[in-house]
Structure formats: C-alpha cells, structure tokens
CSV table of C-alpha atoms and ligand atoms in Angstrom, one decimal:
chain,number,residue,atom,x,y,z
A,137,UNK,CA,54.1,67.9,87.7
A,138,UNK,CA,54.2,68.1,83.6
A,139,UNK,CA,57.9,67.0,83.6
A,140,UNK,CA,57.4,64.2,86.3
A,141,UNK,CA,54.4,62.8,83.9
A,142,UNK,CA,57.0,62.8,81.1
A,143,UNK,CA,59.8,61.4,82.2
A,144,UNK,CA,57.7,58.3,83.8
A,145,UNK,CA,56.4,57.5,80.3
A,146,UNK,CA,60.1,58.1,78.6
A,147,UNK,CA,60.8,56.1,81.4
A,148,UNK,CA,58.1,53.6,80.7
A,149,UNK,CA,58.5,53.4,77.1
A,150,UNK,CA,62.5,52.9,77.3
A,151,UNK,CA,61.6,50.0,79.8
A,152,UNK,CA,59.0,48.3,76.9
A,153,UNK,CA,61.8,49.0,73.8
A,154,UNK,CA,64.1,47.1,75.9
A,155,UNK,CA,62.1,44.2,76.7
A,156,UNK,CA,61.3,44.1,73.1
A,157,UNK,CA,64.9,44.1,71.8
A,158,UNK,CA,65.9,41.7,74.0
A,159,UNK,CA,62.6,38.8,73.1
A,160,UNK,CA,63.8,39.5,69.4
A,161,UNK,CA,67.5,38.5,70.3
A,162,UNK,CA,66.2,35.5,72.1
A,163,UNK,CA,64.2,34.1,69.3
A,164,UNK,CA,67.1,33.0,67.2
A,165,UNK,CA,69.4,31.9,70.1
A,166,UNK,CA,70.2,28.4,70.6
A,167,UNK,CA,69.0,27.1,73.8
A,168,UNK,CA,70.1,24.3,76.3
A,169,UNK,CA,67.5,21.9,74.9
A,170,UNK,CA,69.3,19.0,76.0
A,171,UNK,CA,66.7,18.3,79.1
A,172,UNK,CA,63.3,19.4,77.1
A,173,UNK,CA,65.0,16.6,74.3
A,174,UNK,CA,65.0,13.6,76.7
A,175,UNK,CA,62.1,14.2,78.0
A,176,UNK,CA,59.8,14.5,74.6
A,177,UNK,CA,62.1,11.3,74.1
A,178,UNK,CA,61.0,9.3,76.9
A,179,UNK,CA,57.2,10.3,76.2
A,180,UNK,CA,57.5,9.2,72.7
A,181,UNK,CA,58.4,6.1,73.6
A,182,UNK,CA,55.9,5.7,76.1
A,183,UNK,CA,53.6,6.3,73.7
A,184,UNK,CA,55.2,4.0,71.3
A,185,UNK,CA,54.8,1.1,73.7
A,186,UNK,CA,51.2,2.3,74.5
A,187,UNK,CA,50.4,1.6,70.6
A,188,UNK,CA,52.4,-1.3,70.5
A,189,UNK,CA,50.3,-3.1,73.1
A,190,UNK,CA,47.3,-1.7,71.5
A,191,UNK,CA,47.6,-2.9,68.3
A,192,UNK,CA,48.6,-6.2,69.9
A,193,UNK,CA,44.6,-6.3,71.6
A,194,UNK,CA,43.3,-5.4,68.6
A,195,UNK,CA,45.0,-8.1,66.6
A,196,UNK,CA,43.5,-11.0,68.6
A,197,UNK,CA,41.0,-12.9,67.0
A,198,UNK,CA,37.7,-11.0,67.5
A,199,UNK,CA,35.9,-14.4,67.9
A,200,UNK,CA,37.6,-15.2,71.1
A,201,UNK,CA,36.1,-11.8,73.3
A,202,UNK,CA,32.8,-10.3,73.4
A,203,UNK,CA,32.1,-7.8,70.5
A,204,UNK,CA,33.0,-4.3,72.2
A,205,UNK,CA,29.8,-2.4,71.0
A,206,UNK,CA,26.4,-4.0,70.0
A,207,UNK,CA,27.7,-2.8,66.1
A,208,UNK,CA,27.6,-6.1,64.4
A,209,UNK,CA,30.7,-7.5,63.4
A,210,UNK,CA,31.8,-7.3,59.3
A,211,UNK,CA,34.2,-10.0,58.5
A,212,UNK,CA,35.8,-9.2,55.2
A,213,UNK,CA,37.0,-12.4,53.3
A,214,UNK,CA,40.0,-11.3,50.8
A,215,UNK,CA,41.6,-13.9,48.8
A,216,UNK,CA,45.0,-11.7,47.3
A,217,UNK,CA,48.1,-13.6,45.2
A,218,UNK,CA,52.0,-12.1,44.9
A,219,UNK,CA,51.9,-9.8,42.1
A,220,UNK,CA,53.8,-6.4,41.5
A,221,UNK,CA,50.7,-4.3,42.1
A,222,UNK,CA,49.8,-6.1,45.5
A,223,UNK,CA,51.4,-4.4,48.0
A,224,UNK,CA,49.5,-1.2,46.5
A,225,UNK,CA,46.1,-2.9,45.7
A,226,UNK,CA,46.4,-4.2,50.0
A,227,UNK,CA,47.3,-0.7,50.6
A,228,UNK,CA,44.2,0.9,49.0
A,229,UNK,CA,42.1,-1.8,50.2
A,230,UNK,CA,43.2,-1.2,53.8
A,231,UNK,CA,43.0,2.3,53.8
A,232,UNK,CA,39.3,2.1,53.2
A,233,UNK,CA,38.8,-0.5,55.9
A,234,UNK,CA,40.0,2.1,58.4
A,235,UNK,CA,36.9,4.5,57.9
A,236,UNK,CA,34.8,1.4,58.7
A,237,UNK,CA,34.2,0.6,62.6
A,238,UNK,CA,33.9,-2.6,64.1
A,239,UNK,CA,35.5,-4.8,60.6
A,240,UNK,CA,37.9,-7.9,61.2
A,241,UNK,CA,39.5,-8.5,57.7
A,242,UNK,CA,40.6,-12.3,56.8
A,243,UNK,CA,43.2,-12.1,54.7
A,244,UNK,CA,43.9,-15.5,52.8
A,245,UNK,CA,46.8,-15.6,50.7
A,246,UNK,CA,46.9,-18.1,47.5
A,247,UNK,CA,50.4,-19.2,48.7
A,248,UNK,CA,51.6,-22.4,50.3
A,249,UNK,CA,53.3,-20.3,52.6
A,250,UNK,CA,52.3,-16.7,54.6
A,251,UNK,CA,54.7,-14.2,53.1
A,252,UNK,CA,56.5,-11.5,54.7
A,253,UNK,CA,55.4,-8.6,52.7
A,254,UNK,CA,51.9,-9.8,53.5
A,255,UNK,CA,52.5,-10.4,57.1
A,256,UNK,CA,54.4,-7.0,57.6
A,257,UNK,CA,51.9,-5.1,55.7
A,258,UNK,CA,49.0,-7.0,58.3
A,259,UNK,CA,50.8,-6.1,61.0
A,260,UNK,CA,51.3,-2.3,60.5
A,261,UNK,CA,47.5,-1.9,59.3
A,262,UNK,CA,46.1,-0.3,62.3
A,263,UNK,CA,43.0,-2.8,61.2
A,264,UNK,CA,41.7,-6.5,63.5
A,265,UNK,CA,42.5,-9.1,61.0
A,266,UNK,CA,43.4,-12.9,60.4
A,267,UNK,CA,45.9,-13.9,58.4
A,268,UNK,CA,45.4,-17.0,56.5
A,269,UNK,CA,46.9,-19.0,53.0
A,270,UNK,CA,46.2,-22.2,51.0
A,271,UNK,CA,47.7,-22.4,47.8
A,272,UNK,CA,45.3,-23.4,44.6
A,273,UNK,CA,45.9,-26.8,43.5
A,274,UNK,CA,47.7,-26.3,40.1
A,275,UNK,CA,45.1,-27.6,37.9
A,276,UNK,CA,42.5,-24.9,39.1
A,277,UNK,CA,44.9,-21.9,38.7
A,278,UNK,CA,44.7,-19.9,35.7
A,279,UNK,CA,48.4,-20.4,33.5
A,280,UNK,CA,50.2,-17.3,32.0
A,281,UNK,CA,47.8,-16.9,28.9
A,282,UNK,CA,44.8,-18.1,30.0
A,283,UNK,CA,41.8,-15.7,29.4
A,284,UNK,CA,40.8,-14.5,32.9
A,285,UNK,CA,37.6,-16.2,32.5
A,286,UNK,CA,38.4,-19.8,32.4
A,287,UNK,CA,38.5,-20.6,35.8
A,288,UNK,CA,37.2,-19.1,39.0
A,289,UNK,CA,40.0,-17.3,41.0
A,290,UNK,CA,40.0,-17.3,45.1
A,291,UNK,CA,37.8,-20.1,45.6
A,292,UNK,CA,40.0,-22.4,47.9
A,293,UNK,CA,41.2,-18.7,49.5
A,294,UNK,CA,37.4,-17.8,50.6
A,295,UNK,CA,36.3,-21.5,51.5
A,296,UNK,CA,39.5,-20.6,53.8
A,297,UNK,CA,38.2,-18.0,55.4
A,298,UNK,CA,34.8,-19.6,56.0
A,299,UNK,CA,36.4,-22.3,57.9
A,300,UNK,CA,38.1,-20.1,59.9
A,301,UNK,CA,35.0,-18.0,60.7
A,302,UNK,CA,33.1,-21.2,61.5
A,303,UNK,CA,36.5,-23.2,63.9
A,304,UNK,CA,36.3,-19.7,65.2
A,305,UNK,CA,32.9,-19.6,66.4
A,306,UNK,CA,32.9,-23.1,68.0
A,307,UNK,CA,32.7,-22.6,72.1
A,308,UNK,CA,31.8,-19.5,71.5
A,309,UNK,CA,28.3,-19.3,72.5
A,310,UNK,CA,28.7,-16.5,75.3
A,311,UNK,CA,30.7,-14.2,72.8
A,312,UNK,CA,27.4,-14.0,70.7
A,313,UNK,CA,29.3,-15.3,67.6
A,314,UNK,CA,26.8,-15.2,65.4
A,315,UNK,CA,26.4,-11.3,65.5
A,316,UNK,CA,28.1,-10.5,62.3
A,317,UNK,CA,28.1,-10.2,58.5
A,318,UNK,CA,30.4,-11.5,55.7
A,319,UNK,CA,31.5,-10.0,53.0
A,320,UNK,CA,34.1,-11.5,49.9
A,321,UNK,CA,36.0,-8.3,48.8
A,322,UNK,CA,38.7,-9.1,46.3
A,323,UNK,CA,41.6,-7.2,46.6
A,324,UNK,CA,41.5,-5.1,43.1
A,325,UNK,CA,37.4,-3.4,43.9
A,326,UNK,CA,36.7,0.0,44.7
A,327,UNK,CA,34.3,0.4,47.7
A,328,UNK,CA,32.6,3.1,48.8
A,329,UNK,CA,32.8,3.5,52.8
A,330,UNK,CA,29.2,4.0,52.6
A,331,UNK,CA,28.6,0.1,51.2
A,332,UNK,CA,29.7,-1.4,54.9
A,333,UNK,CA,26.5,0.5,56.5
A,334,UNK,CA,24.5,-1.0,53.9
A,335,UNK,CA,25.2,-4.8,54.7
A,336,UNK,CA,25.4,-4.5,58.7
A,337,UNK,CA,22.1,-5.5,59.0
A,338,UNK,CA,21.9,-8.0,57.2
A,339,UNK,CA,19.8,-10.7,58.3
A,340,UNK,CA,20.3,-13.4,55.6
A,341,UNK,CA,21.8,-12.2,52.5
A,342,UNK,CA,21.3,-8.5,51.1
A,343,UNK,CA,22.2,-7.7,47.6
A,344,UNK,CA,23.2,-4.3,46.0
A,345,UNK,CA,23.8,-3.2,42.8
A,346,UNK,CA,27.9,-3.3,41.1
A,347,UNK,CA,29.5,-0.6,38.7
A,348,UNK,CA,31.7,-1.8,35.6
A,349,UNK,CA,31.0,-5.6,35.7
A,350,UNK,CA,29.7,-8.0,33.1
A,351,UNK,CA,30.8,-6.0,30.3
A,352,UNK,CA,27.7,-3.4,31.4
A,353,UNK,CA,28.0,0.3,33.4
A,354,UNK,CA,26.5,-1.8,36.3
A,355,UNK,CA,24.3,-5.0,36.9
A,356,UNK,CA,21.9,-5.1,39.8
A,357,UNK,CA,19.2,-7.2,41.6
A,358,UNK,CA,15.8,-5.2,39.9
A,359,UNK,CA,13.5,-4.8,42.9
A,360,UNK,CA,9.6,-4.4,43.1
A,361,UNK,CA,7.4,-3.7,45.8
A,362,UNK,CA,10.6,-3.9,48.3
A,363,UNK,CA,11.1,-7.3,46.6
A,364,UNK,CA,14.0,-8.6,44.2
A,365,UNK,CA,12.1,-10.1,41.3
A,366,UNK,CA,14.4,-10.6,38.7
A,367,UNK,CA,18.5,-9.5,37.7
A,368,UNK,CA,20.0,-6.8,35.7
A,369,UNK,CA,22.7,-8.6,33.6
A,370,UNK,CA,24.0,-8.4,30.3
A,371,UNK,CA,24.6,-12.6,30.2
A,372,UNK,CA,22.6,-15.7,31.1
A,373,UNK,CA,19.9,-14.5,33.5
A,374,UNK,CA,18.9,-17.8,34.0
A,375,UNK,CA,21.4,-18.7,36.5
A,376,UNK,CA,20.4,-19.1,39.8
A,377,UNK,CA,22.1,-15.7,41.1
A,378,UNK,CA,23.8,-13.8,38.8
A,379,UNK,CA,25.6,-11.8,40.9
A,380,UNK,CA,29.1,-10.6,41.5
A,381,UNK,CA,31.4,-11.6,44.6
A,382,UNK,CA,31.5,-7.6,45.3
A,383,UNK,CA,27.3,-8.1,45.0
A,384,UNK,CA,25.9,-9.7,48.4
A,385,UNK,CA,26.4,-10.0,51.7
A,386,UNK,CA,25.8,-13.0,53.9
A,387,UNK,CA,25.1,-13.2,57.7
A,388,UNK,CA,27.2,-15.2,60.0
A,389,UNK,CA,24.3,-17.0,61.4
A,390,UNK,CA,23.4,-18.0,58.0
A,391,UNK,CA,27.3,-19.3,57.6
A,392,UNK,CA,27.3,-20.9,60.2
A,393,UNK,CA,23.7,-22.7,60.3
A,394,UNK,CA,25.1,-24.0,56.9
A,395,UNK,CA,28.4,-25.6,57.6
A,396,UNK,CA,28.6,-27.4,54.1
A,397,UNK,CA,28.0,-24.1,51.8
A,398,UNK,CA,31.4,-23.0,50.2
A,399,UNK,CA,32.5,-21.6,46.8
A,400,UNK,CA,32.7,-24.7,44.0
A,401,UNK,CA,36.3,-24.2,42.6
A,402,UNK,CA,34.8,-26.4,39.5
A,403,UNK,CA,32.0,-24.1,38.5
A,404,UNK,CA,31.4,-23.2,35.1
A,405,UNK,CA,32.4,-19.9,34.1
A,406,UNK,CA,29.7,-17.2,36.2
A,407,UNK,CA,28.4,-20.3,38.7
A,408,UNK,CA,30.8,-19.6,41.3
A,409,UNK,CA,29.0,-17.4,43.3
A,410,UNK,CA,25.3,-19.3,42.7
A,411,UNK,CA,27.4,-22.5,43.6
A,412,UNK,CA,27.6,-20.8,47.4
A,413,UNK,CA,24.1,-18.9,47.5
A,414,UNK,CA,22.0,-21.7,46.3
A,415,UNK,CA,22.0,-23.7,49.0
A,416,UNK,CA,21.4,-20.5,51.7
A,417,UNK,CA,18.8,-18.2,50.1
A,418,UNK,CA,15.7,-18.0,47.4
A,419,UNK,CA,15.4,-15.0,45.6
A,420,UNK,CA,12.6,-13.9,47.6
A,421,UNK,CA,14.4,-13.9,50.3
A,422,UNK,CA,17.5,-11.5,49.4
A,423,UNK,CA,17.2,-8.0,51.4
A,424,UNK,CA,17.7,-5.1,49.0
A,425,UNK,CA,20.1,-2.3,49.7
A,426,UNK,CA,21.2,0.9,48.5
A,427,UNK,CA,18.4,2.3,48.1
A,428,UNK,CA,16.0,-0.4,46.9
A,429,UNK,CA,19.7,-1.3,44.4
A,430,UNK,CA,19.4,2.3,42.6
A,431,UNK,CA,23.1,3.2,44.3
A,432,UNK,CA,25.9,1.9,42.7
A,433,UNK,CA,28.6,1.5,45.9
A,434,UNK,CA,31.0,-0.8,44.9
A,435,UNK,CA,32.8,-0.9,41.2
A,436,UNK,CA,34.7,-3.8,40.1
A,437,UNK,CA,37.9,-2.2,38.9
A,438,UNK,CA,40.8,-4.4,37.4
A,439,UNK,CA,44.2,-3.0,37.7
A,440,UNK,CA,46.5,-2.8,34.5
A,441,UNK,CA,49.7,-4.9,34.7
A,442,UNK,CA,52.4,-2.9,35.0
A,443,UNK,CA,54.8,-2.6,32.4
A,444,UNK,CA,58.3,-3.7,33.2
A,445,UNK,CA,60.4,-3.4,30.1
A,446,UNK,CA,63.1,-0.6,31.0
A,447,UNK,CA,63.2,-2.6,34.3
A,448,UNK,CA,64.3,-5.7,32.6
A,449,UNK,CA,66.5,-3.9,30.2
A,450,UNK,CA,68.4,-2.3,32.9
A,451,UNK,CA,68.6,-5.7,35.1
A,452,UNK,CA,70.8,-7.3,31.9
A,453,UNK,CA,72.5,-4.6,32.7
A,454,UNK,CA,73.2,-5.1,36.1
A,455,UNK,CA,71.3,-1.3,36.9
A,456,UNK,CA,67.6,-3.0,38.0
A,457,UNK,CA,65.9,-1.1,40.6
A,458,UNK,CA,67.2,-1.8,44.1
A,459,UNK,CA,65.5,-5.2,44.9
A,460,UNK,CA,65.7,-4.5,48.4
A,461,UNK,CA,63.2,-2.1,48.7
A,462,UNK,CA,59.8,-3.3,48.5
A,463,UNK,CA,57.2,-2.0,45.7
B,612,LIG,N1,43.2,-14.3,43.2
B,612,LIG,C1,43.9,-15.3,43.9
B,612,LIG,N2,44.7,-16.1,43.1
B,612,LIG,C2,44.9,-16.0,41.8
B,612,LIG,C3,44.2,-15.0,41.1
B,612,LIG,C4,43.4,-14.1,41.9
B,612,LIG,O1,43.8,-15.4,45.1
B,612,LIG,O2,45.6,-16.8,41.2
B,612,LIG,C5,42.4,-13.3,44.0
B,612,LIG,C6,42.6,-11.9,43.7
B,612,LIG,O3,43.6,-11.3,44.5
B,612,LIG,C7,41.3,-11.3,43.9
B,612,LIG,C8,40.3,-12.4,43.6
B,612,LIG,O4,41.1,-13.6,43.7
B,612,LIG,O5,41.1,-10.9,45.3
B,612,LIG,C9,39.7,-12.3,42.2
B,612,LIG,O6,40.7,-12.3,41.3
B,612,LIG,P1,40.7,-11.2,40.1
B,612,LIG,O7,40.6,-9.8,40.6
B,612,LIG,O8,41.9,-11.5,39.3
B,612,LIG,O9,39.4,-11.7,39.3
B,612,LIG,P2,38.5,-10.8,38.3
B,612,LIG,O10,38.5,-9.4,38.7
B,612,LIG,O11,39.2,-11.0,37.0
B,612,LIG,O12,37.2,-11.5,38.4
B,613,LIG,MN1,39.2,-8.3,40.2
C-alpha cells in the first residue's frame, strides 16, 4: 500500500513536469497565425467603416436634426489664418473641444479659399463642425509691421459664422434651433474644460472673468448683489463693454432675435466687441459666471512666432526641411 501511494504521486508529478516543459516550449514557437491574421483583419476594417460612417453623422450640420440630448447646443465661432503655428494652435484647440459634450465648432478661415490642411485637419477631429472662409478685405488686415493693435482681427471671419448660425436656423422651427449658446474662441486662448459648463445656460449673455489680457493678470465683470455693476480693466472703463472676445457668451435666441448685430470691422481699437453687445444686452442684464467672476477659466495666451533662421539658411542651401510634410 506505501509503495502504490508513491509511485502514483512519482507518477503524478512526472505527468505535471511534463506538461510544464512542454507549455514552456510552446511559448516561443511560431504558430500558424495566418487564419487568426485575416480574421483580426477583417474586424478591423469593419470597424474602420463603422467609424467612417460615424464620423460622417456626426459631421452633418447640427441645425438640420433634432439636438440628441436636452444639453443645449455650444456653437464655437473660430476665426484662424495660415500661419506656421496653426496646424498646432487647431490641434490644441480641438483637443480641448473633445472633453466638451454636445459643441459644433464653426471654423471660418480668413482665406479666399478653404485650405486643405484646414479641411483635413476638420475632417479627422473626431468633433461636429462647419467649415467656413471669407478672406479680409485688404485694407482691414493688419500689414507685416503693423502693431497688433491697429485693427481688429477676425471680424468678417465671426460675422461668417453668425450668418451661418442664423441661414442655418431658418425652417428649422421643429429642431428647436434656438436651444444653444455662442461662443467666439480665437484659435491662440487657453480654455479650461470647465468654462463650457459655465455658459450652457446662458439665457442672454453671461460674462466671466479673463487671465493675462489688457496688459493686467486678469480683467473681469465686478459683480454685487449677483449683479455686474461695473468692469475690472486697466484702460478706458467707459466703454460700453469692455470685455474680451474670450469674455461673454451669447444665446442663440438672442442671435437670432437680432439679425442685424455683427462685429464692426471699423471699430476703434477695444470697440469691437461693444460694437456687437450694444445692441443685445445692458449691463444689468449680463449673467455672471464662475463663481460670481472670482474664477479665472480662460487665459488669453499669444503664441511666439517661431523662429525660422537655420530653416532659411539651409533652404539657400537646397537642405530646407522636407516641405512635404506638414508642420
Ligand atoms: N485672425 C484672423 N486673421 C488675421 C489675424 C488673426 O482670422 O489676419 C484670427 C486669429 O486666428 C484668432 C483671432 O483672429 O483666432 C484673433 O487674432 P489674434 O489672436 O492674432 O489677436 P490678439 O490675440 O492679438 O487679439
Ligand atoms: Mn490671440
């Protein structure tokens, strides 16, 4: 009885040792993938087709169907020129966009023409957008040497996008147009995800405070009693709203009620954005956000202009960077 006991668990552990030595020698064999290949293959492109069409529905104007959720609607307004830093400015911009549900971004290009890189960037966003262009009439554009100041930039590009908004929304009754919120955000900001709660109930135009603008660490609406009674800016008070473009918020319905209002490309330096308000709001009526204005949730940040002097020097050369990969 005491041998048969031990040679059934010699027996038994033989069997295991085996098994084990031979799972070790399988795990660096080649196998016969060749079946397991074309089939991961064909899902792929299943899947592949599956975004494809996706991204296709999500591309159509939101205007034309019913919202999906009762989330109102942020239209973002971007007016965005070729430049070397675009491509990455869009990118950051974008990127952002994608934390925020329910957004439709109208992109307006200051170009006579759409662009490619613009158009292919669009395209590959993941986001719901329009893309749009009008070029700046040549006496309103800034020239090389200019100081940035002299003349609004993206006027004609957000008056654009509130035609479009506004052609949009005609006929649309049933599709509860109206239930939305626009927004100007120029292509070089930072904003914080959190800044697209804020506005989305907005019922006429809310206001919020703006990092690193107007020469100051922020200016902002100064609120009392829930009310905005006066501005926080370090130049000419007195104007009718001196706020940013990154600043305020307007409802659709208030667009819309109020086909006329649009951005005055011809507005003294700091006017342009009173030039559109004036005719919509009173300072009464603005609805504070972030926190009564004590958060600061957008910052306008400039980018530097890069630097291209070994590029140049090695393009007389004939050694530029490749110019058929886009920057
Ligand atoms: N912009 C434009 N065309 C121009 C210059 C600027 O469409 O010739 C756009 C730019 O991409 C940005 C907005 O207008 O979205 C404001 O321009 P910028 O950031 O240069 O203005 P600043 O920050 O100096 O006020
Ligand atoms: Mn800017």
């Amino acid at each position: 009885m005491r041998l048969k006991l031990k040679t059934v668990f010699v027996l038994y552990f033989m069997v295991s040792l085996f098994g084990l030595i031979y799972a070790l020698m399988q795990l660096g064999q080649r196998c016969d993938c060749t079946e397991h290949d074309m089939s991961r293959d064909r899902i792929i492109s299943r899947l592949r087709g599956e975004l494809h069409s996706l991204r296709e529905q999500m591309n159509k104007p939101e205007l034309t169907k019913p919202p999906k959720a009762s989330l109102p609607t942020i239209y973002i307004i971007t007016p965005t020129y070729a430049r070397l830093v675009q491509k990455a400015e869009l990118t950051r911009l974008s990127q952002t966009f994608l934390h925020v549900p329910q957004l439709h971004w109208i992109l307006v290009e200051d170009s006579p023409e759409k662009t490619a890189l613009v158009g292919e960037f669009l395209k590959h966003s993941g986001l719901t957008y329009t893309h749009l262009n009008v070029a700046t009439p040549r006496e309103r554009k800034l020239q090389e040497g200019d100081p940035s100041w002299l003349k609004p930039r993206g006027a004609e590009q957000r008056n654009e996008g509130l035609r479009w908004l506004r052609e949009s929304s005609r006929g649309q009754q049933g599709a509860r147009p109206d239930h939305g919120v626009v927004y100007f955000a120029d292509d070089d900001n930072t904003y914080s995800v959190q800044l697209f709660e804020e506005m989305r109930g907005t019922q006429m135009v809310s206001v919020w405070p703006v990092g690193l603008v107007g020469g100051m660490r922020f200016e902002r609406p100064v609120v009392e009693g829930g009310r905005v009674v006066r501005f926080h800016t370090g130049w000419r008070p007195s104007r009718p709203f001196p706020l940013d473009m990154a600043g305020f918020a307007v409802s659709l319905r208030l667009v819309l009620a109020n086909p006329e209002s649009r951005f005055d490309g011809d507005a003294p330096m700091g006017f342009l954005e009173s030039s559109f308000l004036q005719g919509l709001v009173t300072m009464e009526e603005l609805e504070p956000k972030a926190d009564m204005c004590t958060k600061v949730l957008v910052w306008h940040t400039r980018t530097e202009k890069p630097k291209m002097k070994r590029e140049e020097a090695l393009q007389k050369q004939g050694l530029g960077s490749d110019p058929a990969v886009e920057v």
